[in-house]
Amino acid sequence: MKKYFPLMAFATAAFAACTSNSGSESAADSTITAETAVVAAAESRTCYVHYKNRDSIYLDLHTKGEQVSGTLNISLYEKDRNTGTVSGIMKGDTILLDYTFQSEGLQSVRQVAYLQKDGKLHEGFAEVQEQNGKTSFKSLSDLKFDDQVVLEQSNCK
């Protein structure tokens, strides 16, 4: 019997370890489920429009955490219409996007920025540069957000 005592003690300890692990796995599963629910709740879709002097802008944004994507359609009076997609990030109240669009039969990419303020988006402007086929802001710290182009929240189409 003395020979089997260490073996039985080991088996009991192993069984106890397995039992306590399954409890912590349940707790881990609960944590993962809760985190998934928070991430799912963070997904949203919001649309914005701007109308001024026969110009119109329609922005359909899908936000998941800091990631933002969607579509942007710009129709400026007596100019070509730009229709394309946006993707980028949201940092605090600032949205920084790459706008890939078709204009005059060519595909172009340019950086756009918006500041969220009072449920509206204020477009940002700064000096730009073209590099590797993309037009982007020279310095993000130089962005100016004013009331020149303001998009208001709207029903999504």
PDB file of C-alpha atoms in Angstrom:
ATOM      1  CA  MET A   1       0.000   0.000   0.000  1.00  0.00           C
ATOM      2  CA  LYS A   2       2.907   2.362   0.734  1.00  0.00           C
ATOM      3  CA  LYS A   3       4.032   1.887  -2.882  1.00  0.00           C
ATOM      4  CA  TYR A   4       0.685   3.131  -4.178  1.00  0.00           C
ATOM      5  CA  PHE A   5       0.318   6.121  -1.833  1.00  0.00           C
ATOM      6  CA  PRO A   6       2.602   8.494  -3.862  1.00  0.00           C
ATOM      7  CA  LEU A   7       0.830   7.375  -7.058  1.00  0.00           C
ATOM      8  CA  MET A   8      -2.621   8.054  -5.560  1.00  0.00           C
ATOM      9  CA  ALA A   9      -1.476  11.432  -4.242  1.00  0.00           C
ATOM     10  CA  PHE A  10      -0.204  12.360  -7.727  1.00  0.00           C
ATOM     11  CA  ALA A  11      -3.469  11.220  -9.364  1.00  0.00           C
ATOM     12  CA  THR A  12      -5.540  13.230  -6.861  1.00  0.00           C
ATOM     13  CA  ALA A  13      -3.408  16.346  -7.433  1.00  0.00           C
ATOM     14  CA  ALA A  14      -3.677  15.936 -11.218  1.00  0.00           C
ATOM     15  CA  PHE A  15      -7.448  15.528 -10.981  1.00  0.00           C
ATOM     16  CA  ALA A  16      -7.730  18.622  -8.783  1.00  0.00           C
ATOM     17  CA  ALA A  17      -5.601  20.604 -11.244  1.00  0.00           C
ATOM     18  CA  CYS A  18      -7.823  19.559 -14.160  1.00  0.00           C
ATOM     19  CA  THR A  19     -10.942  20.499 -12.238  1.00  0.00           C
ATOM     20  CA  SER A  20      -9.617  23.947 -11.299  1.00  0.00           C
ATOM     21  CA  ASN A  21      -8.442  24.594 -14.908  1.00  0.00           C
ATOM     22  CA  SER A  22     -11.892  23.930 -16.317  1.00  0.00           C
ATOM     23  CA  GLY A  23     -13.269  26.566 -13.943  1.00  0.00           C
ATOM     24  CA  SER A  24     -10.718  29.134 -15.081  1.00  0.00           C
ATOM     25  CA  GLU A  25     -11.416  28.239 -18.709  1.00  0.00           C
ATOM     26  CA  SER A  26     -15.079  29.057 -18.078  1.00  0.00           C
ATOM     27  CA  ALA A  27     -14.031  32.369 -16.576  1.00  0.00           C
ATOM     28  CA  ALA A  28     -11.759  33.014 -19.574  1.00  0.00           C
ATOM     29  CA  ASP A  29     -14.605  32.096 -21.944  1.00  0.00           C
ATOM     30  CA  SER A  30     -16.872  34.559 -20.108  1.00  0.00           C
ATOM     31  CA  THR A  31     -14.241  37.266 -20.422  1.00  0.00           C
ATOM     32  CA  ILE A  32     -13.814  36.593 -24.149  1.00  0.00           C
ATOM     33  CA  THR A  33     -17.592  36.682 -24.642  1.00  0.00           C
ATOM     34  CA  ALA A  34     -17.844  39.982 -22.762  1.00  0.00           C
ATOM     35  CA  GLU A  35     -15.006  41.489 -24.800  1.00  0.00           C
ATOM     36  CA  THR A  36     -16.632  40.296 -28.027  1.00  0.00           C
ATOM     37  CA  ALA A  37     -19.875  41.967 -26.992  1.00  0.00           C
ATOM     38  CA  VAL A  38     -18.036  45.246 -26.335  1.00  0.00           C
ATOM     39  CA  VAL A  39     -16.317  45.078 -29.750  1.00  0.00           C
ATOM     40  CA  ALA A  40     -19.603  44.241 -31.466  1.00  0.00           C
ATOM     41  CA  ALA A  41     -21.270  47.171 -29.710  1.00  0.00           C
ATOM     42  CA  ALA A  42     -18.479  49.480 -30.890  1.00  0.00           C
ATOM     43  CA  GLU A  43     -19.366  48.858 -34.547  1.00  0.00           C
ATOM     44  CA  SER A  44     -21.471  51.634 -36.028  1.00  0.00           C
ATOM     45  CA  ARG A  45     -22.630  53.195 -39.271  1.00  0.00           C
ATOM     46  CA  THR A  46     -23.212  56.928 -39.603  1.00  0.00           C
ATOM     47  CA  CYS A  47     -23.928  58.999 -42.706  1.00  0.00           C
ATOM     48  CA  TYR A  48     -23.274  62.677 -43.332  1.00  0.00           C
ATOM     49  CA  VAL A  49     -24.251  65.173 -46.044  1.00  0.00           C
ATOM     50  CA  HIS A  50     -23.202  68.645 -47.116  1.00  0.00           C
ATOM     51  CA  TYR A  51     -25.117  70.876 -49.547  1.00  0.00           C
ATOM     52  CA  LYS A  52     -23.931  74.341 -50.536  1.00  0.00           C
ATOM     53  CA  ASN A  53     -24.170  76.343 -53.779  1.00  0.00           C
ATOM     54  CA  ARG A  54     -25.128  73.277 -55.870  1.00  0.00           C
ATOM     55  CA  ASP A  55     -22.226  71.275 -54.391  1.00  0.00           C
ATOM     56  CA  SER A  56     -22.985  68.092 -52.489  1.00  0.00           C
ATOM     57  CA  ILE A  57     -21.022  65.587 -50.425  1.00  0.00           C
ATOM     58  CA  TYR A  58     -22.312  62.272 -49.098  1.00  0.00           C
ATOM     59  CA  LEU A  59     -20.189  60.297 -46.598  1.00  0.00           C
ATOM     60  CA  ASP A  60     -21.201  56.821 -45.338  1.00  0.00           C
ATOM     61  CA  LEU A  61     -18.898  55.786 -42.458  1.00  0.00           C
ATOM     62  CA  HIS A  62     -18.545  52.360 -40.848  1.00  0.00           C
ATOM     63  CA  THR A  63     -16.634  52.502 -37.568  1.00  0.00           C
ATOM     64  CA  LYS A  64     -15.217  49.561 -35.644  1.00  0.00           C
ATOM     65  CA  GLY A  65     -13.033  50.665 -32.756  1.00  0.00           C
ATOM     66  CA  GLU A  66     -10.492  53.068 -34.264  1.00  0.00           C
ATOM     67  CA  GLN A  67     -10.877  51.636 -37.790  1.00  0.00           C
ATOM     68  CA  VAL A  68     -13.071  53.574 -40.216  1.00  0.00           C
ATOM     69  CA  SER A  69     -14.192  52.673 -43.745  1.00  0.00           C
ATOM     70  CA  GLY A  70     -17.005  53.556 -46.101  1.00  0.00           C
ATOM     71  CA  THR A  71     -17.894  55.532 -49.208  1.00  0.00           C
ATOM     72  CA  LEU A  72     -17.514  59.180 -50.116  1.00  0.00           C
ATOM     73  CA  ASN A  73     -19.259  60.866 -53.049  1.00  0.00           C
ATOM     74  CA  ILE A  74     -18.360  64.435 -53.962  1.00  0.00           C
ATOM     75  CA  SER A  75     -20.316  66.329 -56.599  1.00  0.00           C
ATOM     76  CA  LEU A  76     -19.038  69.860 -57.183  1.00  0.00           C
ATOM     77  CA  TYR A  77     -21.080  72.113 -59.450  1.00  0.00           C
ATOM     78  CA  GLU A  78     -19.782  72.165 -63.052  1.00  0.00           C
ATOM     79  CA  LYS A  79     -16.945  69.740 -62.179  1.00  0.00           C
ATOM     80  CA  ASP A  80     -16.523  65.994 -62.427  1.00  0.00           C
ATOM     81  CA  ARG A  81     -18.172  63.897 -59.776  1.00  0.00           C
ATOM     82  CA  ASN A  82     -15.826  61.889 -57.518  1.00  0.00           C
ATOM     83  CA  THR A  83     -17.110  58.579 -56.205  1.00  0.00           C
ATOM     84  CA  GLY A  84     -14.996  56.268 -54.117  1.00  0.00           C
ATOM     85  CA  THR A  85     -14.135  54.511 -50.900  1.00  0.00           C
ATOM     86  CA  VAL A  86     -12.509  55.702 -47.695  1.00  0.00           C
ATOM     87  CA  SER A  87     -10.476  53.855 -45.105  1.00  0.00           C
ATOM     88  CA  GLY A  88      -8.484  55.063 -42.164  1.00  0.00           C
ATOM     89  CA  ILE A  89      -8.506  55.698 -38.445  1.00  0.00           C
ATOM     90  CA  MET A  90     -10.309  57.697 -35.804  1.00  0.00           C
ATOM     91  CA  LYS A  91      -8.174  59.219 -33.061  1.00  0.00           C
ATOM     92  CA  GLY A  92     -10.276  60.946 -30.453  1.00  0.00           C
ATOM     93  CA  ASP A  93     -12.507  63.361 -32.361  1.00  0.00           C
ATOM     94  CA  THR A  94     -10.384  63.397 -35.556  1.00  0.00           C
ATOM     95  CA  ILE A  95     -10.971  61.089 -38.530  1.00  0.00           C
ATOM     96  CA  LEU A  96      -8.068  60.643 -40.961  1.00  0.00           C
ATOM     97  CA  LEU A  97      -8.936  58.810 -44.197  1.00  0.00           C
ATOM     98  CA  ASP A  98      -7.484  57.774 -47.525  1.00  0.00           C
ATOM     99  CA  TYR A  99     -10.040  58.533 -50.246  1.00  0.00           C
ATOM    100  CA  THR A 100      -9.658  56.294 -53.311  1.00  0.00           C
ATOM    101  CA  PHE A 101     -11.848  57.631 -56.120  1.00  0.00           C
ATOM    102  CA  GLN A 102     -12.487  57.793 -59.849  1.00  0.00           C
ATOM    103  CA  SER A 103     -12.359  61.152 -61.584  1.00  0.00           C
ATOM    104  CA  GLU A 104     -12.027  61.867 -65.296  1.00  0.00           C
ATOM    105  CA  GLY A 105     -11.455  58.159 -65.904  1.00  0.00           C
ATOM    106  CA  LEU A 106      -8.458  57.968 -63.567  1.00  0.00           C
ATOM    107  CA  GLN A 107      -8.136  56.439 -60.120  1.00  0.00           C
ATOM    108  CA  SER A 108      -6.648  58.744 -57.516  1.00  0.00           C
ATOM    109  CA  VAL A 109      -5.917  58.600 -53.784  1.00  0.00           C
ATOM    110  CA  ARG A 110      -5.937  61.610 -51.513  1.00  0.00           C
ATOM    111  CA  GLN A 111      -5.958  62.065 -47.788  1.00  0.00           C
ATOM    112  CA  VAL A 112      -8.967  63.721 -46.149  1.00  0.00           C
ATOM    113  CA  ALA A 113      -9.540  64.704 -42.522  1.00  0.00           C
ATOM    114  CA  TYR A 114     -12.613  65.517 -40.476  1.00  0.00           C
ATOM    115  CA  LEU A 115     -13.121  66.840 -36.963  1.00  0.00           C
ATOM    116  CA  GLN A 116     -16.214  65.636 -35.092  1.00  0.00           C
ATOM    117  CA  LYS A 117     -17.850  68.533 -33.307  1.00  0.00           C
ATOM    118  CA  ASP A 118     -21.446  68.791 -32.067  1.00  0.00           C
ATOM    119  CA  GLY A 119     -22.567  65.786 -34.157  1.00  0.00           C
ATOM    120  CA  LYS A 120     -21.150  67.306 -37.346  1.00  0.00           C
ATOM    121  CA  LEU A 121     -17.955  66.739 -39.333  1.00  0.00           C
ATOM    122  CA  HIS A 122     -15.753  69.720 -40.168  1.00  0.00           C
ATOM    123  CA  GLU A 123     -13.392  69.073 -43.084  1.00  0.00           C
ATOM    124  CA  GLY A 124      -9.741  69.800 -42.450  1.00  0.00           C
ATOM    125  CA  PHE A 125      -7.426  71.654 -44.805  1.00  0.00           C
ATOM    126  CA  ALA A 126      -3.641  71.963 -44.969  1.00  0.00           C
ATOM    127  CA  GLU A 127      -0.858  72.112 -47.504  1.00  0.00           C
ATOM    128  CA  VAL A 128      -0.595  68.861 -49.480  1.00  0.00           C
ATOM    129  CA  GLN A 129       2.088  66.938 -51.311  1.00  0.00           C
ATOM    130  CA  GLU A 130       2.000  64.115 -53.827  1.00  0.00           C
ATOM    131  CA  GLN A 131       4.114  61.073 -53.093  1.00  0.00           C
ATOM    132  CA  ASN A 132       3.929  57.582 -54.607  1.00  0.00           C
ATOM    133  CA  GLY A 133       0.666  58.400 -56.388  1.00  0.00           C
ATOM    134  CA  LYS A 134      -1.090  59.664 -53.266  1.00  0.00           C
ATOM    135  CA  THR A 135      -1.909  63.236 -52.314  1.00  0.00           C
ATOM    136  CA  SER A 136      -1.495  63.682 -48.565  1.00  0.00           C
ATOM    137  CA  PHE A 137      -1.105  66.423 -46.010  1.00  0.00           C
ATOM    138  CA  LYS A 138       2.454  67.647 -45.566  1.00  0.00           C
ATOM    139  CA  SER A 139       1.964  67.927 -41.812  1.00  0.00           C
ATOM    140  CA  LEU A 140      -1.027  66.743 -39.807  1.00  0.00           C
ATOM    141  CA  SER A 141      -0.253  69.342 -37.156  1.00  0.00           C
ATOM    142  CA  ASP A 142      -1.009  72.063 -39.746  1.00  0.00           C
ATOM    143  CA  LEU A 143      -4.602  70.880 -40.297  1.00  0.00           C
ATOM    144  CA  LYS A 144      -7.173  73.645 -39.916  1.00  0.00           C
ATOM    145  CA  PHE A 145     -10.819  72.761 -39.296  1.00  0.00           C
ATOM    146  CA  ASP A 146     -13.260  75.561 -39.984  1.00  0.00           C
ATOM    147  CA  ASP A 147     -16.868  75.998 -41.061  1.00  0.00           C
ATOM    148  CA  GLN A 148     -16.050  76.086 -44.792  1.00  0.00           C
ATOM    149  CA  VAL A 149     -17.216  72.472 -45.380  1.00  0.00           C
ATOM    150  CA  VAL A 150     -19.428  71.030 -42.645  1.00  0.00           C
ATOM    151  CA  LEU A 151     -21.182  67.691 -43.043  1.00  0.00           C
ATOM    152  CA  GLU A 152     -24.350  67.113 -41.030  1.00  0.00           C
ATOM    153  CA  GLN A 153     -25.573  63.753 -39.820  1.00  0.00           C
ATOM    154  CA  SER A 154     -28.178  62.243 -42.137  1.00  0.00           C
ATOM    155  CA  ASN A 155     -30.167  59.089 -42.814  1.00  0.00           C
ATOM    156  CA  CYS A 156     -28.095  56.474 -44.613  1.00  0.00           C
ATOM    157  CA  LYS A 157     -29.172  55.570 -48.152  1.00  0.00           C
TER     158      LYS A 157
END
